[in-house]
Every structure is written in C-alpha cells, then in structure tokens.
Coordinates of C-alpha atoms in Angstrom, one line a residue:
M197 CA 272.4 10.3 256.3
T198 CA 272.0 10.8 260.0
A199 CA 272.8 8.0 262.7
V200 CA 270.4 7.7 265.5
V201 CA 271.4 5.3 268.1
A202 CA 269.1 4.0 271.3
L203 CA 271.3 3.8 274.1
I204 CA 269.7 1.6 277.1
P205 CA 271.4 1.3 280.4
A206 CA 270.5 -1.8 282.3
H207 CA 270.8 -3.1 285.9
N208 CA 269.4 -6.6 286.3
E209 CA 266.7 -6.5 283.6
S210 CA 266.6 -9.7 282.0
A211 CA 262.9 -9.7 281.9
T212 CA 262.6 -7.1 279.8
I213 CA 265.5 -6.3 278.0
E214 CA 265.0 -8.5 275.0
A215 CA 261.8 -6.9 274.0
V216 CA 262.9 -3.2 274.6
V217 CA 265.8 -3.5 272.8
A218 CA 263.9 -5.4 269.7
G219 CA 261.3 -2.6 269.9
A220 CA 264.0 0.2 269.8
R221 CA 266.1 -1.7 266.9
A222 CA 263.0 -1.1 264.6
H223 CA 263.3 2.6 264.7
V224 CA 267.2 3.4 265.1
D225 CA 270.4 2.4 263.0
R226 CA 271.9 0.9 266.4
V227 CA 271.3 -0.2 270.1
I228 CA 273.8 0.3 272.5
V229 CA 273.3 -1.7 276.1
V230 CA 275.0 -0.6 278.9
D231 CA 275.0 -3.8 281.4
D232 CA 275.7 -1.8 284.6
G233 CA 277.3 -4.5 286.8
S234 CA 274.3 -7.1 286.7
D235 CA 274.3 -10.3 288.4
D236 CA 271.5 -11.7 286.1
D237 CA 272.0 -12.5 282.4
T238 CA 271.1 -9.1 281.3
A239 CA 274.1 -8.8 278.9
K240 CA 273.6 -12.4 277.3
R241 CA 269.9 -11.5 276.6
A242 CA 270.9 -8.1 274.6
E243 CA 273.9 -9.7 272.6
G244 CA 272.9 -10.5 269.2
Q245 CA 270.4 -7.5 269.2
A246 CA 272.7 -4.8 270.6
E247 CA 276.3 -3.7 271.3
V248 CA 276.8 -4.4 274.9
L249 CA 279.2 -2.5 277.1
R250 CA 279.7 -4.2 280.4
Q251 CA 280.5 -2.4 283.7
N252 CA 282.3 -5.0 286.1
T253 CA 280.3 -3.1 289.1
N254 CA 277.1 -1.1 289.7
G255 CA 278.3 2.4 288.9
G256 CA 274.7 4.0 288.9
K257 CA 272.4 5.3 286.1
A258 CA 274.7 8.4 285.3
A259 CA 278.1 6.4 285.0
A260 CA 276.1 4.0 282.6
L261 CA 274.6 6.8 280.6
W262 CA 277.9 8.6 280.3
A263 CA 279.7 5.5 279.0
G264 CA 277.2 4.8 276.1
M265 CA 277.1 8.2 275.2
Q266 CA 280.9 8.3 274.9
H267 CA 280.9 5.3 272.9
A268 CA 278.1 6.4 270.7
L269 CA 279.9 9.8 270.1
A270 CA 283.1 8.0 269.3
T271 CA 281.3 5.6 266.8
G272 CA 279.9 8.3 264.8
A273 CA 276.0 8.8 266.4
D274 CA 274.3 12.1 265.4
A275 CA 271.9 11.4 267.8
V276 CA 271.2 9.7 271.0
V277 CA 268.0 8.3 272.2
T278 CA 267.9 7.1 275.9
L279 CA 265.2 4.9 277.2
D280 CA 265.1 2.6 280.0
A281 CA 265.2 -1.0 280.1
D282 CA 262.0 -2.1 282.1
G283 CA 259.7 -1.6 279.6
Q284 CA 258.0 2.3 280.9
H285 CA 258.8 3.5 277.8
D286 CA 257.0 2.8 274.2
T287 CA 259.3 2.5 271.8
R288 CA 256.8 2.7 269.0
E289 CA 256.9 6.4 270.2
I290 CA 260.9 6.9 269.1
P291 CA 259.9 8.0 265.6
A292 CA 258.3 11.1 267.2
L293 CA 261.3 12.2 269.4
I294 CA 263.4 11.8 266.0
A295 CA 260.9 13.7 264.0
A296 CA 260.8 16.6 266.4
W297 CA 264.8 16.7 266.4
Q298 CA 264.8 16.7 262.5
E299 CA 262.7 20.0 262.7
T300 CA 264.3 21.6 265.8
P301 CA 267.9 20.2 265.5
N302 CA 269.3 22.6 268.5
R303 CA 266.9 21.1 270.9
L304 CA 267.0 18.5 273.9
I305 CA 264.1 16.3 273.0
L306 CA 262.2 15.1 275.9
G307 CA 259.3 12.4 275.8
A308 CA 257.1 13.7 278.5
R309 CA 254.8 11.1 280.2
L310 CA 251.6 13.3 279.6
K311 CA 249.3 10.9 277.7
G312 CA 247.2 9.1 280.5
R313 CA 249.0 11.1 282.8
E314 CA 246.1 10.5 285.2
H315 CA 247.0 7.1 285.9
T316 CA 250.4 8.3 287.6
P317 CA 250.6 7.2 291.1
P318 CA 249.6 10.4 293.1
L319 CA 252.6 10.5 295.1
R320 CA 255.0 10.0 292.2
L321 CA 252.8 12.8 290.4
F322 CA 253.4 15.2 293.0
G323 CA 257.0 14.7 293.1
N324 CA 257.4 15.0 289.4
R325 CA 255.5 18.4 289.5
M326 CA 257.9 19.6 292.3
A327 CA 261.0 18.7 290.4
D328 CA 259.4 20.4 287.5
F329 CA 259.0 23.6 289.0
W330 CA 262.6 23.8 290.4
I331 CA 264.3 22.4 287.3
A332 CA 262.4 24.9 285.2
W333 CA 263.2 28.0 287.1
A334 CA 266.7 27.1 287.2
S335 CA 267.0 26.3 283.4
G336 CA 264.8 29.3 282.6
Q337 CA 262.2 27.5 280.4
P338 CA 258.8 25.8 280.9
L339 CA 259.0 21.8 281.6
Q340 CA 256.5 19.2 282.0
D341 CA 257.9 15.5 283.3
S342 CA 261.4 16.6 283.9
Q343 CA 262.2 13.4 285.4
S344 CA 261.7 11.2 282.1
G345 CA 264.5 9.3 280.8
F346 CA 263.0 9.2 277.4
R347 CA 265.0 11.5 275.6
L348 CA 266.9 12.4 272.2
Y349 CA 270.4 14.2 272.9
P350 CA 271.6 15.6 269.7
S351 CA 275.6 14.9 269.5
A352 CA 276.3 18.6 268.9
L353 CA 274.9 18.5 272.6
L354 CA 276.7 15.8 273.7
Q355 CA 280.0 16.9 272.5
R356 CA 279.6 19.6 274.6
L357 CA 278.0 18.6 278.0
D358 CA 280.2 18.1 280.9
L359 CA 278.4 16.5 284.0
R360 CA 279.6 14.9 287.0
H361 CA 278.6 11.2 286.6
H362 CA 279.8 9.2 289.6
R363 CA 277.5 7.1 291.4
S364 CA 275.6 9.5 293.8
R365 CA 274.8 11.3 290.5
G366 CA 272.7 8.6 289.5
F367 CA 269.3 10.5 289.2
V368 CA 270.8 14.0 289.4
F369 CA 272.1 13.4 285.8
G370 CA 269.2 13.7 284.1
S371 CA 268.1 16.6 285.9
E372 CA 271.2 18.9 285.6
A373 CA 271.4 17.7 282.0
L374 CA 268.4 20.1 281.2
I375 CA 269.6 22.9 283.2
V376 CA 273.2 22.6 281.4
A377 CA 271.7 21.9 278.0
E378 CA 269.6 25.4 278.0
R379 CA 272.7 27.2 279.0
L380 CA 274.5 25.7 275.9
G381 CA 272.0 26.8 273.5
F382 CA 270.0 23.7 273.5
P383 CA 266.5 24.4 275.1
V384 CA 263.9 21.5 275.7
R385 CA 261.3 20.9 273.4
V386 CA 258.4 18.5 275.1
V387 CA 257.1 15.6 273.0
P388 CA 254.2 14.2 274.8
V389 CA 254.5 10.5 275.2
R390 CA 252.3 7.4 276.9
C391 CA 252.2 6.7 280.6
I392 CA 253.2 3.2 281.3
Y393 CA 253.2 1.4 284.7
P394 CA 253.4 -2.2 283.9
E395 CA 251.9 -4.2 286.8
D396 CA 254.6 -6.6 286.9
C397 CA 257.5 -4.0 286.9
R398 CA 260.3 -4.4 289.1
P399 CA 260.7 -1.7 291.9
S400 CA 262.2 1.7 290.8
H401 CA 266.0 1.9 291.6
Y402 CA 265.0 5.8 292.8
R403 CA 265.7 6.3 296.3
P404 CA 263.0 9.1 297.1
T405 CA 264.9 10.6 300.2
A406 CA 268.5 10.4 299.2
D407 CA 268.1 11.0 295.6
T408 CA 265.3 13.8 295.9
L409 CA 267.8 15.6 298.3
R410 CA 270.7 15.4 295.8
I411 CA 268.3 17.0 293.2
I412 CA 267.4 19.6 295.2
A413 CA 271.2 20.3 296.2
M414 CA 272.1 20.3 292.7
V415 CA 269.2 22.7 291.8
A416 CA 269.9 25.2 294.7
S417 CA 273.8 25.4 293.5
H418 CA 272.8 26.1 290.1
L419 CA 270.3 28.9 291.4
L420 CA 272.7 30.4 293.7
R421 CA 275.5 30.7 291.3
R422 CA 273.2 32.8 289.1
G423 CA 271.7 35.1 291.6
M424 CA 268.7 33.2 291.9
R425 CA 267.9 33.6 288.3
P426 CA 264.7 35.6 288.7
A427 CA 264.4 36.0 284.8
G428 CA 264.7 32.3 284.9
L429 CA 261.4 31.8 286.9
W430 CA 259.4 34.3 284.8
R431 CA 260.4 32.2 281.7
S432 CA 259.5 28.8 283.3
L433 CA 255.9 30.0 284.2
R434 CA 255.3 30.5 280.8
R435 CA 252.9 28.0 278.7
P436 CA 255.3 25.4 276.9

C-alpha cells in the first residue's frame, strides 16, 4: 500500500482552509497543513481535519513547504501532493495527479492550469509563459505552467532534493525544484488541470518585481554554471 499525503502551506487562510482540507481528505491518506505564522484562526480551523504544523513566525512559502515535506517523509509518505490554501486548485483533480505518478513513478507530476487558461489575466499569463521558457531551458525539458504549486512529489525525489528554503526563496523554491528534479532523474510530467480564479480570493502573496527578479537570478545561475546549456534549450522547445 502506498501513502499519499496532501501538503498545504497556509498564511492567513481562515476563509478557505476548511474547504480545501476537506476536499483533499477525500483523495489522500493524510493532510498536513503548515500554518506559516498566521495571525488569524487558520490553524484552529484546520485542526481536527489535518495534522497542523505551526511556524511561530511567517517564514515564507519555501520554508513552509520544506517543513511539511520533511514531516511527510519522516512519517512514511510515499508521495506528497502540494496545493495552495486559497482554493485556486480543484481538489477533485488530485486523483489525476496520483494516477500519473502511478504510471510514471520517476516523474515530478505538475498540475498545469491549462483547462480554461483563456480566462487567465493577460499580465499573469504573459509572466507565466516567460517563466516557462527560461525554466524549461534551464531544466532541459518542455514545460507548461511552471509556476503552478499543484504538484505531486515522489518521496524518492524528496529524499534527494536539497534546496535553499529561507524566506527570500518563497517563490524561487518551486521553480528551482523543477530544474533540480530533472537533474536528479525526475523529469516533469504535465497533467492539465482547471484554471480557477475565485472572484473573492485574497490578493496573491507573489511580489511581481522582487520575486520575478529572484527567479531570474536563480535560473541565470543554473544556466551559467552549465555553460548556458544549449542542448537544454533544444530539448525544451520540443512539444510536451
């Protein structure tokens, strides 16, 4: 029997956390919520439905993911499904990610928001496509929606994944994971999922200028260390 765990990093998500946890519980063995220094009742609303890890201060998404991943490994998880706490990921699509992993166990499964992508705000779509190009090049594989946090990480990958996860790496962490995973022998498999932008959702924690510059610096570092990886660029341009 395999043990699949859902991991939900959360910072001030009291409005949505209960529904997200309940939705995830229907498809996995356990749910872990990392309360990332919330000053609302996010943790209280998740208790009883999930294992809640509390961070006393807000350390950022990377630190929350890292803490949850290490806890999942230590408690016997075979795979970890990550999803956001704000309701933008449809928990009913978790089985599609699990099925893809069972078919291709040595892949990092990426839930790419391709269904209804025409409804994505134009500026956000442009930014996502720019990120896809550079991260695909650095990782030597075709990618779609590289910024999606809806993923399945096999435990065999997590046991070898060693990424910086301090506060400034918040949105760099997920991008770098795709690059390093490919190098470790876990290329990405893309699974199309719904694109959801709730009208009443809270503003994104993503800081367009600061976080984009940090991602660019990380990608440039990987490319420069590998001689700009021309073969990676060629492979990234193939159809996924």
